[in-house]
CSV table of C-alpha atoms in Angstrom, one decimal:
chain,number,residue,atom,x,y,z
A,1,UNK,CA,-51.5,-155.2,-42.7
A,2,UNK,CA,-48.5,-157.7,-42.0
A,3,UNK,CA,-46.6,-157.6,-45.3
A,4,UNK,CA,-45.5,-161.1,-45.6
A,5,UNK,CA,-44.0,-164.0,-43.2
A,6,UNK,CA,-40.2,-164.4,-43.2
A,7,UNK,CA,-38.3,-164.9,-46.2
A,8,UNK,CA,-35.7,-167.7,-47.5
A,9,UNK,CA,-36.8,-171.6,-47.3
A,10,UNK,CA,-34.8,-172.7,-44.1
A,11,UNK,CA,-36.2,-173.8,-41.6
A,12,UNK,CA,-33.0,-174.2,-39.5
A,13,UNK,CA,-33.5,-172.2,-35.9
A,14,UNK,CA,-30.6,-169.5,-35.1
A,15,UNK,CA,-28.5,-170.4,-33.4
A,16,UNK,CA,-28.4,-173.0,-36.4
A,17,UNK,CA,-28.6,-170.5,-39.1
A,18,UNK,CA,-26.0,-168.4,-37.2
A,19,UNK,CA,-23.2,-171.4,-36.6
A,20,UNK,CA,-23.4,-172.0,-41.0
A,21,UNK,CA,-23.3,-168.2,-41.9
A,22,UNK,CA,-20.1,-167.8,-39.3
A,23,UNK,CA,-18.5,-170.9,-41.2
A,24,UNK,CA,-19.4,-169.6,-44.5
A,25,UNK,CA,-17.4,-166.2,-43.6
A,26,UNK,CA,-14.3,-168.2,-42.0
A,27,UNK,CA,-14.0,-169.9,-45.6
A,28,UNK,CA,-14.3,-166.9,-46.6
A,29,UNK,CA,-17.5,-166.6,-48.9
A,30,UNK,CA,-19.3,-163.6,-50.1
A,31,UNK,CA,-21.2,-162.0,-52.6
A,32,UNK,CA,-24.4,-163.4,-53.3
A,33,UNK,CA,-23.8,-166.8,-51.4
A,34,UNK,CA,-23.4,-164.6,-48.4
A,35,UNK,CA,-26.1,-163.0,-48.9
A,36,UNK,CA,-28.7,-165.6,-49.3
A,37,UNK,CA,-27.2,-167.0,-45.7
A,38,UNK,CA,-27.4,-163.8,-44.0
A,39,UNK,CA,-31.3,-163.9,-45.8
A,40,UNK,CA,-31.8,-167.7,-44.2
A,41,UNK,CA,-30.7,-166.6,-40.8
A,42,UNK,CA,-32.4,-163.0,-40.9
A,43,UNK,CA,-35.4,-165.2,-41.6
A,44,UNK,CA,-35.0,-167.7,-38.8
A,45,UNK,CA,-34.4,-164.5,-36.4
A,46,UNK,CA,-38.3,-163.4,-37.5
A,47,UNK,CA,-39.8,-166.5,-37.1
A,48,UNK,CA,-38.2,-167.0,-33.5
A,49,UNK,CA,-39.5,-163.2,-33.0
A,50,UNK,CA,-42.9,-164.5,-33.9
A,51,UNK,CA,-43.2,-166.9,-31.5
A,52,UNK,CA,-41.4,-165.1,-28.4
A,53,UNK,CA,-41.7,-161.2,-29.5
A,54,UNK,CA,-38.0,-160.9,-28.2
A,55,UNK,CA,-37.2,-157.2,-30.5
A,56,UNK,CA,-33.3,-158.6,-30.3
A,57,UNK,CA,-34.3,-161.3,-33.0
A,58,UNK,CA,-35.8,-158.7,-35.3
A,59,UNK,CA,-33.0,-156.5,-34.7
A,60,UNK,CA,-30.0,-158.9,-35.6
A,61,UNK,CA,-32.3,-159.7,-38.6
A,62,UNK,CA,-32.2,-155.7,-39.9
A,63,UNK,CA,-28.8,-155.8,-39.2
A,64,UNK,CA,-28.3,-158.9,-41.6
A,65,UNK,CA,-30.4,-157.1,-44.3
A,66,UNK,CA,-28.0,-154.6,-44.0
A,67,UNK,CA,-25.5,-156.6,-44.9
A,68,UNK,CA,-26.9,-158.1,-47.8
A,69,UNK,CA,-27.7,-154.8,-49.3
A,70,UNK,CA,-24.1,-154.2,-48.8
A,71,UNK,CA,-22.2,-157.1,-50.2
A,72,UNK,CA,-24.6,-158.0,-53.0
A,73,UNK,CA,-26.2,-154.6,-54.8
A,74,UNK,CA,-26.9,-156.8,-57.4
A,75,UNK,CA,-29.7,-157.9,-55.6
A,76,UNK,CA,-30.7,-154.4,-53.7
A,77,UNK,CA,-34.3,-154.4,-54.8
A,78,UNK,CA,-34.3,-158.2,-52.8
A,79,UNK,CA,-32.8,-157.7,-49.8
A,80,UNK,CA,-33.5,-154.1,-49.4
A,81,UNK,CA,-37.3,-155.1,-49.3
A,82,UNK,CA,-36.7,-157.7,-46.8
A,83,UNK,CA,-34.7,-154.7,-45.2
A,84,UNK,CA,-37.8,-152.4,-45.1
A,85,UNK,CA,-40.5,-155.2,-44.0
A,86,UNK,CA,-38.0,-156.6,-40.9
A,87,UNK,CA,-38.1,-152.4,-40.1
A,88,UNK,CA,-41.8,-152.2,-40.4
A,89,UNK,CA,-41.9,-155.9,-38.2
A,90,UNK,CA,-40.1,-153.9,-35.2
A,91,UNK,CA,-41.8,-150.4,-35.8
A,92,UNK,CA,-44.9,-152.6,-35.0
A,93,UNK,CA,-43.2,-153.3,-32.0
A,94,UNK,CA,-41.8,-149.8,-30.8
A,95,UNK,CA,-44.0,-147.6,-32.4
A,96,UNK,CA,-40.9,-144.7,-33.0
A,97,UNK,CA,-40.4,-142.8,-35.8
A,98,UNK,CA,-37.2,-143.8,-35.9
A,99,UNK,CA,-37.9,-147.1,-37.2
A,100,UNK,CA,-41.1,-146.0,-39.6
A,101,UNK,CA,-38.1,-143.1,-41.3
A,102,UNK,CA,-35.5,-146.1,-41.5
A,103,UNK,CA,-38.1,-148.8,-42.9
A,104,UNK,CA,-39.8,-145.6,-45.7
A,105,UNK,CA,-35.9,-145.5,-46.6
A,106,UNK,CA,-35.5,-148.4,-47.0
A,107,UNK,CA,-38.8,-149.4,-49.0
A,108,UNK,CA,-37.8,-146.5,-51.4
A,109,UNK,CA,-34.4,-147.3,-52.1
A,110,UNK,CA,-35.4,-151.0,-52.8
A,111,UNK,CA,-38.7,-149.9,-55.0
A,112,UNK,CA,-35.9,-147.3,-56.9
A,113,UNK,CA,-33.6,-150.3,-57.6
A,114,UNK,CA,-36.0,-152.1,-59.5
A,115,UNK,CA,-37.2,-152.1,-62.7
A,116,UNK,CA,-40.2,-150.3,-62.3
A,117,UNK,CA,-43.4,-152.2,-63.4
A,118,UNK,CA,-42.0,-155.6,-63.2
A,119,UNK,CA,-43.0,-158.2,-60.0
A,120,UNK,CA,-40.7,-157.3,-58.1
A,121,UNK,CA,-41.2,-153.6,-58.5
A,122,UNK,CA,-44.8,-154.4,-57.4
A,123,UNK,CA,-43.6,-156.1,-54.4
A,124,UNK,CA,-41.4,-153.0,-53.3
A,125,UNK,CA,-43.9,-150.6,-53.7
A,126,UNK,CA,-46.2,-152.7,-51.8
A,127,UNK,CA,-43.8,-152.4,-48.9
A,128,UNK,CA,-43.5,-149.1,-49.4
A,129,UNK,CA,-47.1,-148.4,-49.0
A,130,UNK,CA,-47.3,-150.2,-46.1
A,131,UNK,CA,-44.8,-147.4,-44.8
A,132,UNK,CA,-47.1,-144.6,-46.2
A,133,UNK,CA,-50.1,-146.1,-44.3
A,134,UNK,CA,-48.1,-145.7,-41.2
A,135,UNK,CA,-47.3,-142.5,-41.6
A,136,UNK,CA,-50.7,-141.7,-42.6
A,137,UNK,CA,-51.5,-143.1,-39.2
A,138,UNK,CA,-49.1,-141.4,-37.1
A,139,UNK,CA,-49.8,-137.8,-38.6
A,140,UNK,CA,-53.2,-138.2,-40.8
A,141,UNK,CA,-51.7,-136.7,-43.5
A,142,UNK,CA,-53.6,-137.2,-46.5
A,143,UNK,CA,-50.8,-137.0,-48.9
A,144,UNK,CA,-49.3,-139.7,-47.7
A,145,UNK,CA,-53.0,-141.6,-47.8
A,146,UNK,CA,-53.2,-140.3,-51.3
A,147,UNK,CA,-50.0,-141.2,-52.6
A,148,UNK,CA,-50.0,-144.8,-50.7
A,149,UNK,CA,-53.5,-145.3,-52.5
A,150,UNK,CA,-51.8,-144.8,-56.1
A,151,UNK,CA,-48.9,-146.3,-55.6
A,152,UNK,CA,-50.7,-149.2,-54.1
A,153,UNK,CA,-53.0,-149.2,-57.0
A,154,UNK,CA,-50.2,-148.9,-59.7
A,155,UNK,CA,-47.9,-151.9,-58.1
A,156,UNK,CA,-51.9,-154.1,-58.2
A,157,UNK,CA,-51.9,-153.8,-61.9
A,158,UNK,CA,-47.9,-154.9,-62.1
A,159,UNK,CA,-48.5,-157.7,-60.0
A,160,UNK,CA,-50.2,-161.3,-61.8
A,161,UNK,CA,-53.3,-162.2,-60.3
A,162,UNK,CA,-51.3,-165.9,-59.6
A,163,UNK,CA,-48.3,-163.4,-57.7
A,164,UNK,CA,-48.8,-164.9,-53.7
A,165,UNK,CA,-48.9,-160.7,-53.0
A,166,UNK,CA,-52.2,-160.1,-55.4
A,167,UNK,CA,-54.2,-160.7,-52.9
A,168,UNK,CA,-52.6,-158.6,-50.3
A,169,UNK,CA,-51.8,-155.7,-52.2
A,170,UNK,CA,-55.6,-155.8,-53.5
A,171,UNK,CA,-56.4,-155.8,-49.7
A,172,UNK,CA,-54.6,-152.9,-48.4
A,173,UNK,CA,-55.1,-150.6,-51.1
A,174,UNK,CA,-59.2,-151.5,-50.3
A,175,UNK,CA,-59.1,-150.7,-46.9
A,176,UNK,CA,-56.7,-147.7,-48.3
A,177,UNK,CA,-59.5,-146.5,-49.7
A,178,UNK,CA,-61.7,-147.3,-46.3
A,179,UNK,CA,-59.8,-144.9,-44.4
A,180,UNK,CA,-60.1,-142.2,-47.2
A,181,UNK,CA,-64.0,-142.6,-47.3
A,182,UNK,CA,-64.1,-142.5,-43.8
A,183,UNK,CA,-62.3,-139.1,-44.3
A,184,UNK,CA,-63.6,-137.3,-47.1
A,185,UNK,CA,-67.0,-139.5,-47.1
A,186,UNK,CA,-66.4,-140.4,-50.7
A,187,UNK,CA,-69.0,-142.6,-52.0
A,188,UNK,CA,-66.6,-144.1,-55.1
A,189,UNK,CA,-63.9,-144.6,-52.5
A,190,UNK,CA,-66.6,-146.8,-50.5
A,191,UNK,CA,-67.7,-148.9,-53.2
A,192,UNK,CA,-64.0,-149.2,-54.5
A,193,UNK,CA,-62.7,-150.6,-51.2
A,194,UNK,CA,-65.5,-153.5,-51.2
A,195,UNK,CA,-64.9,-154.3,-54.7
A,196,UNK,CA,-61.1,-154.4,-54.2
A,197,UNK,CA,-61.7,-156.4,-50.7
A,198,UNK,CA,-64.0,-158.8,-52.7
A,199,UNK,CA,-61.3,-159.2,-55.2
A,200,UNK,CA,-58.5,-160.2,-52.6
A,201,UNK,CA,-61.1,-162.9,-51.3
A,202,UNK,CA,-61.9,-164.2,-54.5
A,203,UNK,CA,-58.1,-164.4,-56.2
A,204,UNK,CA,-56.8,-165.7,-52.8
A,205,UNK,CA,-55.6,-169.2,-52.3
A,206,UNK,CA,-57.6,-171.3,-50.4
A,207,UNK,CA,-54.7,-171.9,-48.2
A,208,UNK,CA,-53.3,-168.9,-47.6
A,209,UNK,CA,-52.7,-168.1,-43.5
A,210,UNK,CA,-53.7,-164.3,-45.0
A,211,UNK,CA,-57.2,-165.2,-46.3
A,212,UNK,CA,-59.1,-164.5,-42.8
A,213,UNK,CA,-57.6,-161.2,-42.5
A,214,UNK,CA,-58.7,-160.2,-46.1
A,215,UNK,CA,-62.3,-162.0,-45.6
A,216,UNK,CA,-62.6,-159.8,-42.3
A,217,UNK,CA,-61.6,-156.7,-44.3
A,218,UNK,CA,-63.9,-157.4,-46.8
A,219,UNK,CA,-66.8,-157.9,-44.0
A,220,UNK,CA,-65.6,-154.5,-42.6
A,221,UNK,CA,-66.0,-152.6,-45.9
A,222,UNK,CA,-69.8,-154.0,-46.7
A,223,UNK,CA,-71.0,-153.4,-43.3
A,224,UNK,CA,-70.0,-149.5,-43.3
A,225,UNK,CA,-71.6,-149.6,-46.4
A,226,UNK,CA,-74.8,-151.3,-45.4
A,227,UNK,CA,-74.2,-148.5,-42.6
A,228,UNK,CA,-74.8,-145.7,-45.2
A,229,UNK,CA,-78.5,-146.5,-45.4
A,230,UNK,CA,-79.2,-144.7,-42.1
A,231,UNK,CA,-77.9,-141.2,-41.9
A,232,UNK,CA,-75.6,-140.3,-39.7
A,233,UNK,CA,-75.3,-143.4,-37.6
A,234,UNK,CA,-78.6,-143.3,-36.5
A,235,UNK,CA,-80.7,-146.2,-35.9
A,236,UNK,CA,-83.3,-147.9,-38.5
A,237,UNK,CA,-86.6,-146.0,-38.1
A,238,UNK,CA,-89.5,-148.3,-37.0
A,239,UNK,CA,-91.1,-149.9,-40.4
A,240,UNK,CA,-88.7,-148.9,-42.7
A,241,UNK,CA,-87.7,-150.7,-45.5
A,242,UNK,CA,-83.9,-152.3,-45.3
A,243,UNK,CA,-81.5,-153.3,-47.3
A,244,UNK,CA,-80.3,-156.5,-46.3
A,245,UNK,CA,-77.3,-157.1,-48.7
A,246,UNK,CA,-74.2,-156.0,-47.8
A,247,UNK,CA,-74.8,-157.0,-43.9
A,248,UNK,CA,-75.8,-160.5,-44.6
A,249,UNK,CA,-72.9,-160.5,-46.8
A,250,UNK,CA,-70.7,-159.2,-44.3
A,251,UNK,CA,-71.7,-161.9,-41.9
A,252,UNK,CA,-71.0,-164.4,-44.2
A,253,UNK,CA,-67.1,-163.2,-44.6
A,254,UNK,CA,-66.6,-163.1,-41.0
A,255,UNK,CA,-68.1,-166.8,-40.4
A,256,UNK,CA,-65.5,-167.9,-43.2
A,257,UNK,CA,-62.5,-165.7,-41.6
A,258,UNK,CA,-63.5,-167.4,-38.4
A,259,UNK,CA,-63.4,-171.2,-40.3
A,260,UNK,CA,-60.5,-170.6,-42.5
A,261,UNK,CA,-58.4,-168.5,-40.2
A,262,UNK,CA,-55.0,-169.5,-39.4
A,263,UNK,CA,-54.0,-166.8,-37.3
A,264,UNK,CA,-53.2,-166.5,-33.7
A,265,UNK,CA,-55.6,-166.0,-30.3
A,266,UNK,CA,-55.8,-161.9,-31.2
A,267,UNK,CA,-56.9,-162.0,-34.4
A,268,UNK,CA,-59.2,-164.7,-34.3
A,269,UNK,CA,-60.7,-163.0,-31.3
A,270,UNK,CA,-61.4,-159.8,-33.7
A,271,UNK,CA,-63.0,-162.6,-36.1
A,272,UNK,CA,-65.2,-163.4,-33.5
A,273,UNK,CA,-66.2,-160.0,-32.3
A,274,UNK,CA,-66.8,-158.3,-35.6
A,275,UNK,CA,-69.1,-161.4,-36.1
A,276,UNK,CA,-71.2,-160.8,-33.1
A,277,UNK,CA,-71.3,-156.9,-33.3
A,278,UNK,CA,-72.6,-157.8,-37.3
A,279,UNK,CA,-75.3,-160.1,-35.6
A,280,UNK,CA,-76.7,-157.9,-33.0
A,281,UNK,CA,-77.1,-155.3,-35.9
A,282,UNK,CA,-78.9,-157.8,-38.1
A,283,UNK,CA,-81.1,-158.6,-35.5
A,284,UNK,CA,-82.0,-154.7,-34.3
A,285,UNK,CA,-82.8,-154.4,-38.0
A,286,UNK,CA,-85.1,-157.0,-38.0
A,287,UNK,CA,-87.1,-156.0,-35.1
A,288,UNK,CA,-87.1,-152.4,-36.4
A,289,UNK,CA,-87.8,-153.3,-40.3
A,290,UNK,CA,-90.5,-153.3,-42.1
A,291,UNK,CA,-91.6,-156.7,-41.4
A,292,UNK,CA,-90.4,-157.3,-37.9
A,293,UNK,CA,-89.3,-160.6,-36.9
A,294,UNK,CA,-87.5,-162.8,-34.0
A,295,UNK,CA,-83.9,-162.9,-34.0
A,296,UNK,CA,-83.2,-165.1,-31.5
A,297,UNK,CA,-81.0,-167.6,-33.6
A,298,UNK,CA,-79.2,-164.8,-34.8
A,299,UNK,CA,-78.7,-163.8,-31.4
A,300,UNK,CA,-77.8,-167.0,-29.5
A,301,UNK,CA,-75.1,-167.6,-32.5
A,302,UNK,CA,-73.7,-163.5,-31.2
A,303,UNK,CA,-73.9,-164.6,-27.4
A,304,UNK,CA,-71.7,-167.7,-28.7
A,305,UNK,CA,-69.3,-166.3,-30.8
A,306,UNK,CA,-68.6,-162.6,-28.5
A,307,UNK,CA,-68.2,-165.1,-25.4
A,308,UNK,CA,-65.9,-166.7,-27.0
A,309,UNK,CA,-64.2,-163.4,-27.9
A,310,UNK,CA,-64.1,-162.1,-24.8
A,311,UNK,CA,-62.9,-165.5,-23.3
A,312,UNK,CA,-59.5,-165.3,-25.6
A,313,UNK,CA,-59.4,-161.4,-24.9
A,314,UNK,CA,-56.6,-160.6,-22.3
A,315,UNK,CA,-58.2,-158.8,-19.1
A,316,UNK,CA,-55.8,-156.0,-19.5
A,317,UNK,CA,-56.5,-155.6,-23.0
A,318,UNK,CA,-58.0,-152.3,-24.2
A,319,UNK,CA,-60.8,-154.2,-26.5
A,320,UNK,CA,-62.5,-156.2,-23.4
A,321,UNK,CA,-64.3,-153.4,-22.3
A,322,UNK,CA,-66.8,-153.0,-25.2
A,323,UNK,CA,-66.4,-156.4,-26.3
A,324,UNK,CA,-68.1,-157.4,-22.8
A,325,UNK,CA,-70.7,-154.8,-23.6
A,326,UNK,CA,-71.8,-155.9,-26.6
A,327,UNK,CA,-72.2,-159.0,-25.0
A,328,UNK,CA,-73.7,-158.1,-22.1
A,329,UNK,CA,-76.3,-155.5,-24.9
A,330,UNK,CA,-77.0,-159.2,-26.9
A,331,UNK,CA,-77.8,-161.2,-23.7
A,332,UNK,CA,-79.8,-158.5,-22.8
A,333,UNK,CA,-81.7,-158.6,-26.2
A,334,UNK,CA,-81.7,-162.5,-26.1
A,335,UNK,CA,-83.4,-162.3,-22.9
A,336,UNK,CA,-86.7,-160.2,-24.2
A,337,UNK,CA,-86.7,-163.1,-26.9
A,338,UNK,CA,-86.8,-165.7,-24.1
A,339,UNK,CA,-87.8,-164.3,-21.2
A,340,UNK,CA,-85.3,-166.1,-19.4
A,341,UNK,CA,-84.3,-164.9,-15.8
A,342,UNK,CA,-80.7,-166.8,-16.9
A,343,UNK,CA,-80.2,-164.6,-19.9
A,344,UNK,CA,-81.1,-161.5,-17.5
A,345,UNK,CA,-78.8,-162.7,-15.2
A,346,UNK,CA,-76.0,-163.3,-17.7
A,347,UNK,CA,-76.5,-159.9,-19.4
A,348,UNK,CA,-76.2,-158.2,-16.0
A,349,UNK,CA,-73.1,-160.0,-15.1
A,350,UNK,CA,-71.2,-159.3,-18.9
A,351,UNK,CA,-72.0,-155.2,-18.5
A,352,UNK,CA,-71.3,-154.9,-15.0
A,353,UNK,CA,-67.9,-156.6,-15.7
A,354,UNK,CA,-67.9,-154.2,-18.7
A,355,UNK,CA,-67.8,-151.4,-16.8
A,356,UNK,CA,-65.1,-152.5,-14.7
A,357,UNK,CA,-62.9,-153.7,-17.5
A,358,UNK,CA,-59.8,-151.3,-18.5
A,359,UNK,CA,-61.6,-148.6,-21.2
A,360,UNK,CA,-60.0,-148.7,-24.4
């Protein structure tokens, strides 16, 4: 639920960005020309953060926000957003309340300074739920879920569907609505958060580095709701009739995350595995359906894509564990397709290594 990339057009690097804004402030500049440097050098902080996780970057990038708000409150709907995302970049980092309290202020003094119902109001309250769904997180307070869903809703409908933060906003309040569901076991809130996650997809650009991570939300969304036909997580009962729909369709959004995804070795690795674990399930309904049939395609594409999960999945991570299960469980099943004494082999070797991996 990463807001949006770093702001302002530069591309300089720091240290770069750094030498013009000190020159700009021994000339003695201000106002909104100051601003919009401190904004091209907070940026160039995030986007070294990025690539070396070094907090100090994001830090001296708040700190510039905090400037801007400052010297130009013309602007404080602007930099005051750019404020509250940098604070929601490191709270993602650190994880203390601290930083969540600072970035909520900050997201609701920016969303207040706006003219609410306009773009950029939209853009603030987005931020803002963002905030809300952390806090929802940290306490599982379902006010905050509530208020996150209608505010995220409200800033939807400001935004034009050609806005570059339609489709995100769209996204989050879908899987919004997920976590509700997965509360209160609402069936509207199920059947919202697809249509909302299908929405995202389908008024995405094809270029956008987000479109992956709203294709895999919109797998996650139909396959809980292919889920629902079996009561209480149970598996399908032998000759039953099955729905097919929503998990074909989910398998279908995670194979396009997977092609179109831009994003780095984690998330492509969750790509991979939510494809696999959607594969293994197709195929255990298949055998267990009404009109039984071999999955072994199905289950040689799982073996490929989870081992290639679990290959870009650190060995400390907390994931590796059931990610070699389920590939050890689809080796297993690949092997009673095939018969193979390799594929018995294999699926011994992935659980045993299962067991021993670090248990999420």
């Amino acid at each position: 639920m990463t807001p949006h990339g770093p702001g302002g057009s530069d591309t300089r690097e720091p240290k770069e960005a750094e030498r013009a804004l000190r020159q700009a402030e021994d000339r003695g500049v201000g106002g909104a020309e100051l601003a919009d440097l401190l904004d091209r050098s907070a940026a160039a902080h995030r986007r070294r953060f990025w690539n070396s996780g070094d907090t100090r970057d994001l830090r001296r990038a708040v700190d510039h926000y905090r400037r801007a708000v400052r010297i130009d409150p013309t602007q404080r709907a602007l930099w005051g957003n750019e404020l509250a995302v940098t604070l929601t970049d490191l709270y993602d980092v650190t994880g203390t309340n601290d930083d969540l309290a600072a970035a909520r202020r900050a997201a609701e003094e920016a969303t207040a300074a706006a003219e609410e119902g306009s773009p950029q109001w939209a853009r603030c309250a987005a931020t803002l739920v963002l905030c809300l769904w952390d806090l929802y997180d940290a306490t599982g307070s379902l006010t905050d879920l509530d208020t996150a869903i209608d505010l995220g809703s409200r800033a939807s409908a400001a935004l034009p569907r050609t806005d570059l933060a339609w489709a995100r906003v769209r996204s989050n309040v879908g899987m919004l609505r997920m976590d509700r569901y997965e509360r209160l076991d609402a069936a509207d809130d199920l059947h919202g958060a697809v249509r909302l996650a299908g929405e995202a997809v389908e008024g995405a650009r094809p270029d956008d580095p987000e479109l992956g991570g709203w294709l895999n939300n919109l797998g996650n969304a139909l396959l809980i709701r292919h889920g629902t036909q079996f009561p209480d997580g149970a598996a399908p009962r032998p000759g039953k009739r099955i729905d097919f729909t929503d998990l074909n369709a989910a398998i279908a959004a995670y194979r396009r995350a997977i092609e179109v995804s831009q994003w780095k070795v984690a998330g492509r690795a969750t790509f991979l595995s939510n494809l696999g674990n959607a594969l293994t399930d197709r195929v255990e309904a298949l055998r267990l359906g009404e009109s039984p049939a071999s999955g072994e395609p199905e289950l040689r594409e799982a073996v490929r894509v989870l081992t290639e999960a679990v290959g870009l999945t650190s060995p400390t991570a907390p994931y590796r564990a059931s990610r070699l299960n389920v590939l050890g469980e689809a080796l297993r099943a690949l092997s009673e397709e095939t018969g193979s004494p390799d594929d018995v082999d294999a699926a011994r070797t992935a659980l045993r290594c299962g067991r021993r991996a670090p248990a999420a």
